PDB file of C-alpha atoms and ligand atoms in Angstrom:
ATOM      1  CA  UNK A 627      -0.260  -0.152   0.031  1.00  0.00           C
ATOM      2  CA  UNK A 628       2.799   2.770   0.762  1.00  0.00           C
ATOM      3  CA  UNK A 629       4.469   1.623  -2.488  1.00  0.00           C
ATOM      4  CA  UNK A 630       1.419   2.533  -4.298  1.00  0.00           C
ATOM      5  CA  UNK A 631       0.385   5.799  -2.335  1.00  0.00           C
ATOM      6  CA  UNK A 632       3.958   6.811  -3.005  1.00  0.00           C
ATOM      7  CA  UNK A 633       3.792   6.214  -6.747  1.00  0.00           C
ATOM      8  CA  UNK A 634       0.531   7.839  -6.922  1.00  0.00           C
ATOM      9  CA  UNK A 635       1.966  10.783  -5.145  1.00  0.00           C
ATOM     10  CA  UNK A 636       4.818  11.116  -7.795  1.00  0.00           C
ATOM     11  CA  UNK A 637       2.310  10.536 -10.527  1.00  0.00           C
ATOM     12  CA  UNK A 638       0.417  13.661  -9.190  1.00  0.00           C
ATOM     13  CA  UNK A 639       3.797  15.752  -8.786  1.00  0.00           C
ATOM     14  CA  UNK A 640       4.473  15.083 -12.508  1.00  0.00           C
ATOM     15  CA  UNK A 641       1.198  16.056 -13.317  1.00  0.00           C
ATOM     16  CA  UNK A 642       1.572  19.122 -11.275  1.00  0.00           C
ATOM     17  CA  UNK A 643       5.026  19.909 -13.121  1.00  0.00           C
ATOM     18  CA  UNK A 644       3.631  19.085 -16.426  1.00  0.00           C
ATOM     19  CA  UNK A 645       0.514  21.734 -16.334  1.00  0.00           C
ATOM     20  CA  UNK A 646       2.781  24.433 -14.823  1.00  0.00           C
ATOM     21  CA  UNK A 647      -0.048  24.605 -12.700  1.00  0.00           C
ATOM     22  CA  UNK A 648       1.386  26.947  -9.396  1.00  0.00           C
ATOM     23  CA  UNK A 649       4.559  28.788  -8.578  1.00  0.00           C
ATOM     24  CA  UNK A 650       6.009  25.317  -6.684  1.00  0.00           C
ATOM     25  CA  UNK A 651       5.549  23.274  -9.953  1.00  0.00           C
ATOM     26  CA  UNK A 652       7.407  25.770 -12.061  1.00  0.00           C
ATOM     27  CA  UNK A 653      10.262  26.078  -9.916  1.00  0.00           C
ATOM     28  CA  UNK A 654      10.532  22.307 -10.448  1.00  0.00           C
ATOM     29  CA  UNK A 655      10.670  22.627 -14.163  1.00  0.00           C
ATOM     30  CA  UNK A 656      14.183  23.316 -15.666  1.00  0.00           C
ATOM     31  CA  UNK A 657      14.421  26.364 -16.911  1.00  0.00           C
ATOM     32  CA  UNK A 658      14.547  27.150 -20.918  1.00  0.00           C
ATOM     33  CA  UNK A 659      16.799  29.062 -21.595  1.00  0.00           C
ATOM     34  CA  UNK A 660      17.906  30.035 -25.620  1.00  0.00           C
ATOM     35  CA  UNK A 661      19.224  32.149 -28.296  1.00  0.00           C
ATOM     36  CA  UNK A 662      17.524  32.232 -31.593  1.00  0.00           C
ATOM     37  CA  UNK A 663      18.621  34.494 -34.704  1.00  0.00           C
ATOM     38  CA  UNK A 664      15.025  36.639 -35.957  1.00  0.00           C
ATOM     39  CA  UNK A 665      17.241  37.986 -39.178  1.00  0.00           C
ATOM     40  CA  UNK A 666      20.417  39.934 -39.900  1.00  0.00           C
ATOM     41  CA  UNK A 667      22.134  40.940 -36.354  1.00  0.00           C
ATOM     42  CA  UNK A 668      18.979  40.935 -34.631  1.00  0.00           C
ATOM     43  CA  UNK A 669      18.520  37.621 -32.271  1.00  0.00           C
ATOM     44  CA  UNK A 670      15.979  36.653 -29.646  1.00  0.00           C
ATOM     45  CA  UNK A 671      16.802  35.265 -26.286  1.00  0.00           C
ATOM     46  CA  UNK A 672      14.415  33.255 -24.210  1.00  0.00           C
ATOM     47  CA  UNK A 673      14.194  32.546 -20.852  1.00  0.00           C
ATOM     48  CA  UNK A 674      11.428  30.449 -19.702  1.00  0.00           C
ATOM     49  CA  UNK A 675       8.056  32.274 -20.705  1.00  0.00           C
ATOM     50  CA  UNK A 676      10.300  35.671 -21.362  1.00  0.00           C
ATOM     51  CA  UNK A 677      11.690  37.075 -24.317  1.00  0.00           C
ATOM     52  CA  UNK A 678      13.675  39.960 -24.982  1.00  0.00           C
ATOM     53  CA  UNK A 679      16.087  40.896 -28.073  1.00  0.00           C
ATOM     54  CA  UNK A 680      19.365  42.217 -28.874  1.00  0.00           C
ATOM     55  CA  UNK A 681      21.279  43.559 -31.914  1.00  0.00           C
ATOM     56  CA  UNK A 682      25.154  42.261 -32.380  1.00  0.00           C
ATOM     57  CA  UNK A 683      27.124  45.610 -34.354  1.00  0.00           C
ATOM     58  CA  UNK A 684      30.400  44.866 -35.583  1.00  0.00           C
ATOM     59  CA  UNK A 685      31.918  46.451 -32.441  1.00  0.00           C
ATOM     60  CA  UNK A 686      29.210  45.776 -29.529  1.00  0.00           C
ATOM     61  CA  UNK A 687      26.479  44.097 -28.216  1.00  0.00           C
ATOM     62  CA  UNK A 688      23.011  46.587 -27.633  1.00  0.00           C
ATOM     63  CA  UNK A 689      20.795  44.547 -25.354  1.00  0.00           C
ATOM     64  CA  UNK A 690      17.403  44.978 -23.851  1.00  0.00           C
ATOM     65  CA  UNK A 691      15.339  43.753 -20.860  1.00  0.00           C
ATOM     66  CA  UNK A 692      17.754  41.210 -18.558  1.00  0.00           C
ATOM     67  CA  UNK A 693      14.934  39.541 -17.366  1.00  0.00           C
ATOM     68  CA  UNK A 694      16.643  38.408 -14.287  1.00  0.00           C
ATOM     69  CA  UNK A 695      20.690  38.237 -12.394  1.00  0.00           C
ATOM     70  CA  UNK A 696      20.440  34.460 -13.096  1.00  0.00           C
ATOM     71  CA  UNK A 697      19.233  34.656 -17.107  1.00  0.00           C
ATOM     72  CA  UNK A 698      21.256  38.060 -17.620  1.00  0.00           C
ATOM     73  CA  UNK A 699      24.565  36.333 -16.362  1.00  0.00           C
ATOM     74  CA  UNK A 700      23.584  33.115 -18.462  1.00  0.00           C
ATOM     75  CA  UNK A 701      22.854  35.271 -21.441  1.00  0.00           C
ATOM     76  CA  UNK A 702      25.634  37.408 -20.629  1.00  0.00           C
ATOM     77  CA  UNK A 703      28.500  33.801 -20.713  1.00  0.00           C
ATOM     78  CA  UNK A 704      26.712  33.195 -24.200  1.00  0.00           C
ATOM     79  CA  UNK A 705      27.425  36.490 -25.739  1.00  0.00           C
ATOM     80  CA  UNK A 706      30.707  36.525 -24.807  1.00  0.00           C
ATOM     81  CA  UNK A 707      31.382  32.859 -26.086  1.00  0.00           C
ATOM     82  CA  UNK A 708      29.007  33.094 -29.142  1.00  0.00           C
ATOM     83  CA  UNK A 709      29.947  36.877 -30.154  1.00  0.00           C
ATOM     84  CA  UNK A 710      33.196  38.196 -27.967  1.00  0.00           C
ATOM     85  CA  UNK A 711      31.531  41.870 -27.880  1.00  0.00           C
ATOM     86  CA  UNK A 712      30.574  43.841 -24.934  1.00  0.00           C
ATOM     87  CA  UNK A 713      27.417  44.995 -23.867  1.00  0.00           C
ATOM     88  CA  UNK A 714      27.549  48.902 -24.730  1.00  0.00           C
ATOM     89  CA  UNK A 715      23.591  49.600 -24.416  1.00  0.00           C
ATOM     90  CA  UNK A 716      21.349  47.824 -22.329  1.00  0.00           C
ATOM     91  CA  UNK A 717      17.492  48.956 -22.939  1.00  0.00           C
ATOM     92  CA  UNK A 718      14.381  48.540 -20.571  1.00  0.00           C
ATOM     93  CA  UNK A 719      11.475  47.923 -22.157  1.00  0.00           C
ATOM     94  CA  UNK A 720       9.311  49.145 -18.839  1.00  0.00           C
ATOM     95  CA  UNK A 721       9.213  48.964 -15.180  1.00  0.00           C
ATOM     96  CA  UNK A 722       7.833  45.609 -14.764  1.00  0.00           C
ATOM     97  CA  UNK A 723      10.277  43.681 -12.409  1.00  0.00           C
ATOM     98  CA  UNK A 724       9.880  40.368 -14.113  1.00  0.00           C
ATOM     99  CA  UNK A 725      11.056  41.633 -17.522  1.00  0.00           C
ATOM    100  CA  UNK A 726      13.991  44.216 -16.148  1.00  0.00           C
ATOM    101  CA  UNK A 727      15.285  42.669 -13.206  1.00  0.00           C
ATOM    102  CA  UNK A 728      19.295  41.987 -12.935  1.00  0.00           C
ATOM    103  CA  UNK A 729      20.354  45.083 -15.335  1.00  0.00           C
ATOM    104  CA  UNK A 730      23.488  45.224 -12.798  1.00  0.00           C
ATOM    105  CA  UNK A 731      24.973  42.323 -14.524  1.00  0.00           C
ATOM    106  CA  UNK A 732      25.895  43.981 -17.772  1.00  0.00           C
ATOM    107  CA  UNK A 733      26.578  47.449 -15.348  1.00  0.00           C
ATOM    108  CA  UNK A 734      30.462  46.668 -16.108  1.00  0.00           C
ATOM    109  CA  UNK A 735      30.086  48.044 -19.886  1.00  0.00           C
ATOM    110  CA  UNK A 736      26.724  49.178 -20.774  1.00  0.00           C
ATOM    111  CA  UNK A 737      25.360  52.523 -20.706  1.00  0.00           C
ATOM    112  CA  UNK A 738      21.689  51.864 -19.372  1.00  0.00           C
ATOM    113  CA  UNK A 739      18.667  53.401 -21.455  1.00  0.00           C
ATOM    114  CA  UNK A 740      15.130  53.587 -20.369  1.00  0.00           C
ATOM    115  CA  UNK A 741      12.008  55.970 -21.088  1.00  0.00           C
ATOM    116  CA  UNK A 742      11.921  59.320 -18.586  1.00  0.00           C
ATOM    117  CA  UNK A 743       9.163  57.900 -16.885  1.00  0.00           C
ATOM    118  CA  UNK A 744      11.195  54.785 -15.635  1.00  0.00           C
ATOM    119  CA  UNK A 745      13.721  55.635 -14.113  1.00  0.00           C
ATOM    120  CA  UNK A 746      11.532  57.200 -10.656  1.00  0.00           C
ATOM    121  CA  UNK A 747      10.162  53.746 -10.543  1.00  0.00           C
ATOM    122  CA  UNK A 748      13.566  52.209 -10.332  1.00  0.00           C
ATOM    123  CA  UNK A 749      15.240  54.613  -8.074  1.00  0.00           C
ATOM    124  CA  UNK A 750      14.812  53.987  -4.380  1.00  0.00           C
ATOM    125  CA  UNK A 751      15.129  49.969  -4.903  1.00  0.00           C
ATOM    126  CA  UNK A 752      11.988  49.481  -6.051  1.00  0.00           C
ATOM    127  CA  UNK A 753      12.999  47.030  -8.705  1.00  0.00           C
ATOM    128  CA  UNK A 754      15.771  44.668  -8.073  1.00  0.00           C
ATOM    129  CA  UNK A 755      17.912  46.575 -11.396  1.00  0.00           C
ATOM    130  CA  UNK A 756      20.055  49.525 -11.653  1.00  0.00           C
ATOM    131  CA  UNK A 757      18.426  52.579 -12.971  1.00  0.00           C
ATOM    132  CA  UNK A 758      18.873  53.869 -16.527  1.00  0.00           C
ATOM    133  CA  UNK A 759      21.822  56.428 -17.096  1.00  0.00           C
ATOM    134  CA  UNK A 760      20.226  57.647 -20.077  1.00  0.00           C
ATOM    135  CA  UNK A 761      16.639  58.411 -20.590  1.00  0.00           C
ATOM    136  CA  UNK A 762      14.652  59.582 -23.503  1.00  0.00           C
ATOM    137  CA  UNK A 763      11.378  61.401 -23.389  1.00  0.00           C
ATOM    138  CA  UNK A 764       9.791  60.814 -27.282  1.00  0.00           C
ATOM    139  CA  UNK A 765      12.306  59.111 -29.109  1.00  0.00           C
ATOM    140  CA  UNK A 766      16.033  58.101 -29.158  1.00  0.00           C
ATOM    141  CA  UNK A 767      18.178  57.075 -31.697  1.00  0.00           C
ATOM    142  CA  UNK A 768      21.304  54.856 -31.015  1.00  0.00           C
ATOM    143  CA  UNK A 769      23.914  54.536 -33.939  1.00  0.00           C
ATOM    144  CA  UNK A 770      26.747  52.377 -33.528  1.00  0.00           C
ATOM    145  CA  UNK A 771      29.233  51.144 -36.616  1.00  0.00           C
ATOM    146  CA  UNK A 772      26.396  51.633 -39.543  1.00  0.00           C
ATOM    147  CA  UNK A 773      24.103  49.402 -37.092  1.00  0.00           C
ATOM    148  CA  UNK A 774      20.480  51.535 -35.864  1.00  0.00           C
ATOM    149  CA  UNK A 775      17.897  51.028 -33.497  1.00  0.00           C
ATOM    150  CA  UNK A 776      15.035  53.602 -33.039  1.00  0.00           C
ATOM    151  CA  UNK A 777      13.222  54.051 -29.352  1.00  0.00           C
ATOM    152  CA  UNK A 778      10.319  55.278 -29.748  1.00  0.00           C
ATOM    153  CA  UNK A 779       7.900  56.290 -26.876  1.00  0.00           C
ATOM    154  CA  UNK A 780       4.413  55.868 -28.337  1.00  0.00           C
ATOM    155  CA  UNK A 781       2.402  57.108 -25.226  1.00  0.00           C
ATOM    156  CA  UNK A 782       0.424  55.037 -22.271  1.00  0.00           C
ATOM    157  CA  UNK A 783      -0.783  51.579 -22.339  1.00  0.00           C
ATOM    158  CA  UNK A 784       0.107  48.749 -20.308  1.00  0.00           C
ATOM    159  CA  UNK A 785       2.481  51.205 -18.400  1.00  0.00           C
ATOM    160  CA  UNK A 786       3.617  54.570 -18.674  1.00  0.00           C
ATOM    161  CA  UNK A 787       6.655  54.207 -19.434  1.00  0.00           C
ATOM    162  CA  UNK A 788       6.654  51.434 -22.083  1.00  0.00           C
ATOM    163  CA  UNK A 789       9.123  52.020 -25.112  1.00  0.00           C
ATOM    164  CA  UNK A 790       8.842  50.547 -29.003  1.00  0.00           C
ATOM    165  CA  UNK A 791      12.704  49.470 -30.143  1.00  0.00           C
ATOM    166  CA  UNK A 792      12.719  48.702 -34.056  1.00  0.00           C
ATOM    167  CA  UNK A 793      15.598  47.610 -36.393  1.00  0.00           C
ATOM    168  CA  UNK A 794      15.151  49.541 -39.539  1.00  0.00           C
ATOM    169  CA  UNK A 795      17.557  47.348 -41.032  1.00  0.00           C
ATOM    170  CA  UNK A 796      15.617  44.363 -40.297  1.00  0.00           C
ATOM    171  CA  UNK A 797      12.202  45.806 -40.012  1.00  0.00           C
ATOM    172  CA  UNK A 798      11.747  43.991 -36.742  1.00  0.00           C
ATOM    173  CA  UNK A 799       9.883  46.175 -33.796  1.00  0.00           C
ATOM    174  CA  UNK A 800      10.310  44.836 -30.496  1.00  0.00           C
ATOM    175  CA  UNK A 801       7.904  45.782 -27.628  1.00  0.00           C
ATOM    176  CA  UNK A 802       6.486  43.893 -24.483  1.00  0.00           C
ATOM    177  CA  UNK A 803       3.499  43.361 -22.592  1.00  0.00           C
ATOM    178  CA  UNK A 804       1.020  45.570 -24.615  1.00  0.00           C
ATOM    179  CA  UNK A 805       1.062  43.716 -27.369  1.00  0.00           C
ATOM    180  CA  UNK A 806       0.715  40.118 -27.176  1.00  0.00           C
ATOM    181  CA  UNK A 807       0.500  37.753 -29.800  1.00  0.00           C
ATOM    182  CA  UNK A 808      -2.854  35.808 -30.918  1.00  0.00           C
ATOM    183  CA  UNK A 809      -2.717  36.298 -26.360  1.00  0.00           C
ATOM    184  CA  UNK A 810      -5.130  37.812 -24.365  1.00  0.00           C
ATOM    185  CA  UNK A 811      -3.762  40.629 -22.370  1.00  0.00           C
ATOM    186  CA  UNK A 812      -2.241  40.116 -18.837  1.00  0.00           C
ATOM    187  CA  UNK A 813      -4.688  39.156 -16.183  1.00  0.00           C
ATOM    188  CA  UNK A 814      -6.890  42.238 -14.815  1.00  0.00           C
ATOM    189  CA  UNK A 815      -4.656  44.831 -17.005  1.00  0.00           C
ATOM    190  CA  UNK A 816      -3.189  46.178 -13.776  1.00  0.00           C
ATOM    191  CA  UNK A 817      -0.972  49.174 -14.659  1.00  0.00           C
ATOM    192  CA  UNK A 818      -3.488  49.756 -18.054  1.00  0.00           C
ATOM    193  CA  UNK A 819      -4.161  53.015 -19.035  1.00  0.00           C
ATOM    194  CA  UNK A 820      -7.549  53.200 -21.449  1.00  0.00           C
ATOM    195  CA  UNK A 821      -8.300  53.843 -24.165  1.00  0.00           C
ATOM    196  CA  UNK A 822      -4.320  55.613 -24.366  1.00  0.00           C
ATOM    197  CA  UNK A 823      -3.423  51.927 -25.135  1.00  0.00           C
ATOM    198  CA  UNK A 824      -5.141  51.820 -28.242  1.00  0.00           C
ATOM    199  CA  UNK A 825      -4.098  55.136 -29.371  1.00  0.00           C
ATOM    200  CA  UNK A 826      -0.553  53.858 -28.689  1.00  0.00           C
ATOM    201  CA  UNK A 827      -0.928  50.726 -30.770  1.00  0.00           C
ATOM    202  CA  UNK A 828      -1.887  52.506 -33.600  1.00  0.00           C
ATOM    203  CA  UNK A 829       1.496  54.418 -33.335  1.00  0.00           C
ATOM    204  CA  UNK A 830       2.920  51.017 -33.569  1.00  0.00           C
ATOM    205  CA  UNK A 831       1.032  50.197 -36.581  1.00  0.00           C
ATOM    206  CA  UNK A 832       2.183  53.372 -38.210  1.00  0.00           C
ATOM    207  CA  UNK A 833       5.263  52.199 -37.997  1.00  0.00           C
ATOM    208  CA  UNK A 834       7.252  50.644 -40.905  1.00  0.00           C
ATOM    209  CA  UNK A 835       8.176  46.528 -39.664  1.00  0.00           C
ATOM    210  CA  UNK A 836       7.478  42.966 -41.298  1.00  0.00           C
ATOM    211  CA  UNK A 837       8.282  41.356 -37.723  1.00  0.00           C
ATOM    212  CA  UNK A 838       7.046  41.990 -33.977  1.00  0.00           C
ATOM    213  CA  UNK A 839       9.160  40.959 -31.252  1.00  0.00           C
ATOM    214  CA  UNK A 840       6.641  40.583 -27.954  1.00  0.00           C
ATOM    215  CA  UNK A 841       7.813  39.995 -24.255  1.00  0.00           C
ATOM    216  CA  UNK A 842       6.210  36.571 -24.499  1.00  0.00           C
ATOM    217  CA  UNK A 843       5.234  33.910 -26.270  1.00  0.00           C
ATOM    218  CA  UNK A 844       5.637  33.473 -30.694  1.00  0.00           C
ATOM    219  CA  UNK A 845       6.794  36.479 -32.824  1.00  0.00           C
ATOM    220  CA  UNK A 846       4.137  37.830 -34.497  1.00  0.00           C
ATOM    221  CA  UNK A 847       3.749  40.193 -37.693  1.00  0.00           C
ATOM    222  CA  UNK A 848       1.557  43.591 -38.504  1.00  0.00           C
ATOM    223  CA  UNK A 849      -1.658  41.687 -38.781  1.00  0.00           C
ATOM    224  CA  UNK A 850      -1.442  40.177 -34.827  1.00  0.00           C
ATOM    225  CA  UNK A 851      -0.422  44.207 -33.719  1.00  0.00           C
ATOM    226  CA  UNK A 852      -4.206  45.275 -35.427  1.00  0.00           C
ATOM    227  CA  UNK A 853      -5.713  42.310 -34.210  1.00  0.00           C
ATOM    228  CA  UNK A 854      -4.637  42.835 -30.704  1.00  0.00           C
ATOM    229  CA  UNK A 855      -5.841  46.320 -31.030  1.00  0.00           C
ATOM    230  CA  UNK A 856      -9.473  45.343 -32.482  1.00  0.00           C
ATOM    231  CA  UNK A 857      -9.340  43.172 -29.800  1.00  0.00           C
ATOM    232  CA  UNK A 858      -8.890  45.950 -27.027  1.00  0.00           C
ATOM    233  CA  UNK A 859     -11.190  48.231 -29.084  1.00  0.00           C
ATOM    234  CA  UNK A 860     -13.983  45.901 -28.722  1.00  0.00           C
ATOM    235  CA  UNK A 861     -13.578  44.635 -24.985  1.00  0.00           C
ATOM    236  CA  UNK A 862     -13.929  48.038 -24.563  1.00  0.00           C
ATOM    237  CA  UNK A 863     -17.361  48.577 -26.343  1.00  0.00           C
ATOM    238  CA  UNK A 864     -18.697  45.635 -25.365  1.00  0.00           C
ATOM    239  CA  UNK A 865     -17.834  46.225 -21.545  1.00  0.00           C
ATOM    240  CA  UNK A 866     -18.728  50.398 -21.754  1.00  0.00           C
ATOM    241  CA  UNK A 867     -22.184  49.566 -23.127  1.00  0.00           C
ATOM    242  CA  UNK A 868     -23.114  46.982 -20.449  1.00  0.00           C
ATOM    243  CA  UNK A 869     -21.579  49.528 -17.935  1.00  0.00           C
ATOM    244  CA  UNK A 870     -23.586  51.820 -19.275  1.00  0.00           C
ATOM    245  CA  UNK A 871     -27.051  49.933 -18.977  1.00  0.00           C
ATOM    246  CA  UNK A 872     -25.964  49.476 -15.285  1.00  0.00           C
ATOM    247  CA  UNK A 873     -24.343  46.308 -15.090  1.00  0.00           C
ATOM    248  CA  UNK A 874     -22.050  45.215 -11.697  1.00  0.00           C
ATOM    249  CA  UNK A 875     -18.756  43.909 -12.663  1.00  0.00           C
ATOM    250  CA  UNK A 876     -20.248  40.175 -12.449  1.00  0.00           C
ATOM    251  CA  UNK A 877     -22.781  40.905 -14.632  1.00  0.00           C
ATOM    252  CA  UNK A 878     -20.349  42.111 -17.488  1.00  0.00           C
ATOM    253  CA  UNK A 879     -18.004  39.196 -16.873  1.00  0.00           C
ATOM    254  CA  UNK A 880     -21.309  36.771 -17.125  1.00  0.00           C
ATOM    255  CA  UNK A 881     -22.550  38.722 -20.459  1.00  0.00           C
ATOM    256  CA  UNK A 882     -19.328  39.332 -22.284  1.00  0.00           C
ATOM    257  CA  UNK A 883     -18.022  36.133 -24.280  1.00  0.00           C
ATOM    258  CA  UNK A 884     -15.941  37.353 -27.006  1.00  0.00           C
ATOM    259  CA  UNK A 885     -15.582  34.467 -28.401  1.00  0.00           C
ATOM    260  CA  UNK A 886     -13.889  35.055 -31.711  1.00  0.00           C
ATOM    261  CA  UNK A 887     -10.703  35.159 -29.593  1.00  0.00           C
ATOM    262  CA  UNK A 888     -11.524  31.680 -27.849  1.00  0.00           C
ATOM    263  CA  UNK A 889      -8.348  30.476 -29.957  1.00  0.00           C
ATOM    264  CA  UNK A 890      -5.733  32.953 -28.300  1.00  0.00           C
ATOM    265  CA  UNK A 891      -3.501  31.842 -25.881  1.00  0.00           C
ATOM    266  CA  UNK A 892      -4.747  32.219 -22.317  1.00  0.00           C
ATOM    267  CA  UNK A 893      -8.170  32.855 -23.374  1.00  0.00           C
ATOM    268  CA  UNK A 894      -9.722  30.374 -20.822  1.00  0.00           C
ATOM    269  CA  UNK A 895      -7.271  31.462 -18.101  1.00  0.00           C
ATOM    270  CA  UNK A 896      -7.643  35.694 -18.560  1.00  0.00           C
ATOM    271  CA  UNK A 897     -10.556  36.079 -20.302  1.00  0.00           C
ATOM    272  CA  UNK A 898     -12.695  36.436 -17.158  1.00  0.00           C
ATOM    273  CA  UNK A 899      -9.681  38.931 -15.650  1.00  0.00           C
ATOM    274  CA  UNK A 900      -9.556  41.241 -18.909  1.00  0.00           C
ATOM    275  CA  UNK A 901     -13.595  41.709 -18.742  1.00  0.00           C
ATOM    276  CA  UNK A 902     -12.936  42.693 -14.736  1.00  0.00           C
ATOM    277  CA  UNK A 903      -9.866  44.597 -15.441  1.00  0.00           C
ATOM    278  CA  UNK A 904     -11.599  46.733 -18.657  1.00  0.00           C
ATOM    279  CA  UNK A 905     -14.808  47.391 -15.999  1.00  0.00           C
ATOM    280  CA  UNK A 906     -12.356  48.811 -13.804  1.00  0.00           C
ATOM    281  CA  UNK A 907     -10.933  50.993 -16.462  1.00  0.00           C
ATOM    282  CA  UNK A 908     -14.287  52.296 -18.097  1.00  0.00           C
ATOM    283  CA  UNK A 909     -15.768  52.828 -14.711  1.00  0.00           C
ATOM    284  CA  UNK A 910     -12.879  55.003 -14.011  1.00  0.00           C
ATOM    285  CA  UNK A 911     -13.114  56.934 -17.305  1.00  0.00           C
ATOM    286  CA  UNK A 912     -16.448  57.226 -18.016  1.00  0.00           C
ATOM    287  CA  UNK A 913     -18.743  59.890 -17.484  1.00  0.00           C
ATOM    288  CA  UNK A 914     -21.923  59.120 -16.139  1.00  0.00           C
ATOM    289  CA  UNK A 915     -24.755  58.096 -18.925  1.00  0.00           C
TER     290      UNK A 915
HETATM  291 ZN1  LIG B1002       4.781  44.456 -17.935  1.00  0.00          ZN
END
């Protein structure tokens, strides 16, 4: 009997790890790290479900989100082995700790760059990463040895400091968390601004790129970017109409279905939370009926 119950317990543990159902199961799962080339000089770095990008110029590397200190140490060693170039710039996509922790790993060689609103959030030890040395408000261009990297602030969205990084030669755009690709938005839209978010995505759509590299999940294209903006607009319109009828948050969650997005990643887990978050946002912004 004892053997049998031990076997069952082991089986349940294995199932839990496979499902990734909770944090304990996640920590038991081996860390997946890889570097893949997107195009030209631009590469993608994966640490489990988090992704950043970097560009290898003839003389140095321009990196983005370190993700966390362990991930950054792995990445730094790999860059040294594969490319033998120092990281001269490290760019933060936005202030959220799950993407920008561990920047100190690159601080020996890198100038850290971020949007001006990112600095006060990081200062005072509020994020486990050093504040940027250089900030910008609207636009910044880094040009090194013929490689151009364009940083643009497109307004508030999933934070008030998210930037878009564009590689004009490869026609790649990188932005984190405010444009999920074929996926629902994160939970109940924490730290979000509406309707600014929709306008921010329209500015991204106006940029010249073929490949969109998000901070989670697979690469996308401009259609994917547009589709997520349409999702946000449709979600907002549905929730706003119900809010104007005096519906409560729970009633909105029951009434809204958005079934055409059922094939998107996170639909089951995030759907109700997205509706709840949008209800909170429209209630905060709307005038009386
Ligand atoms: Zn975020």
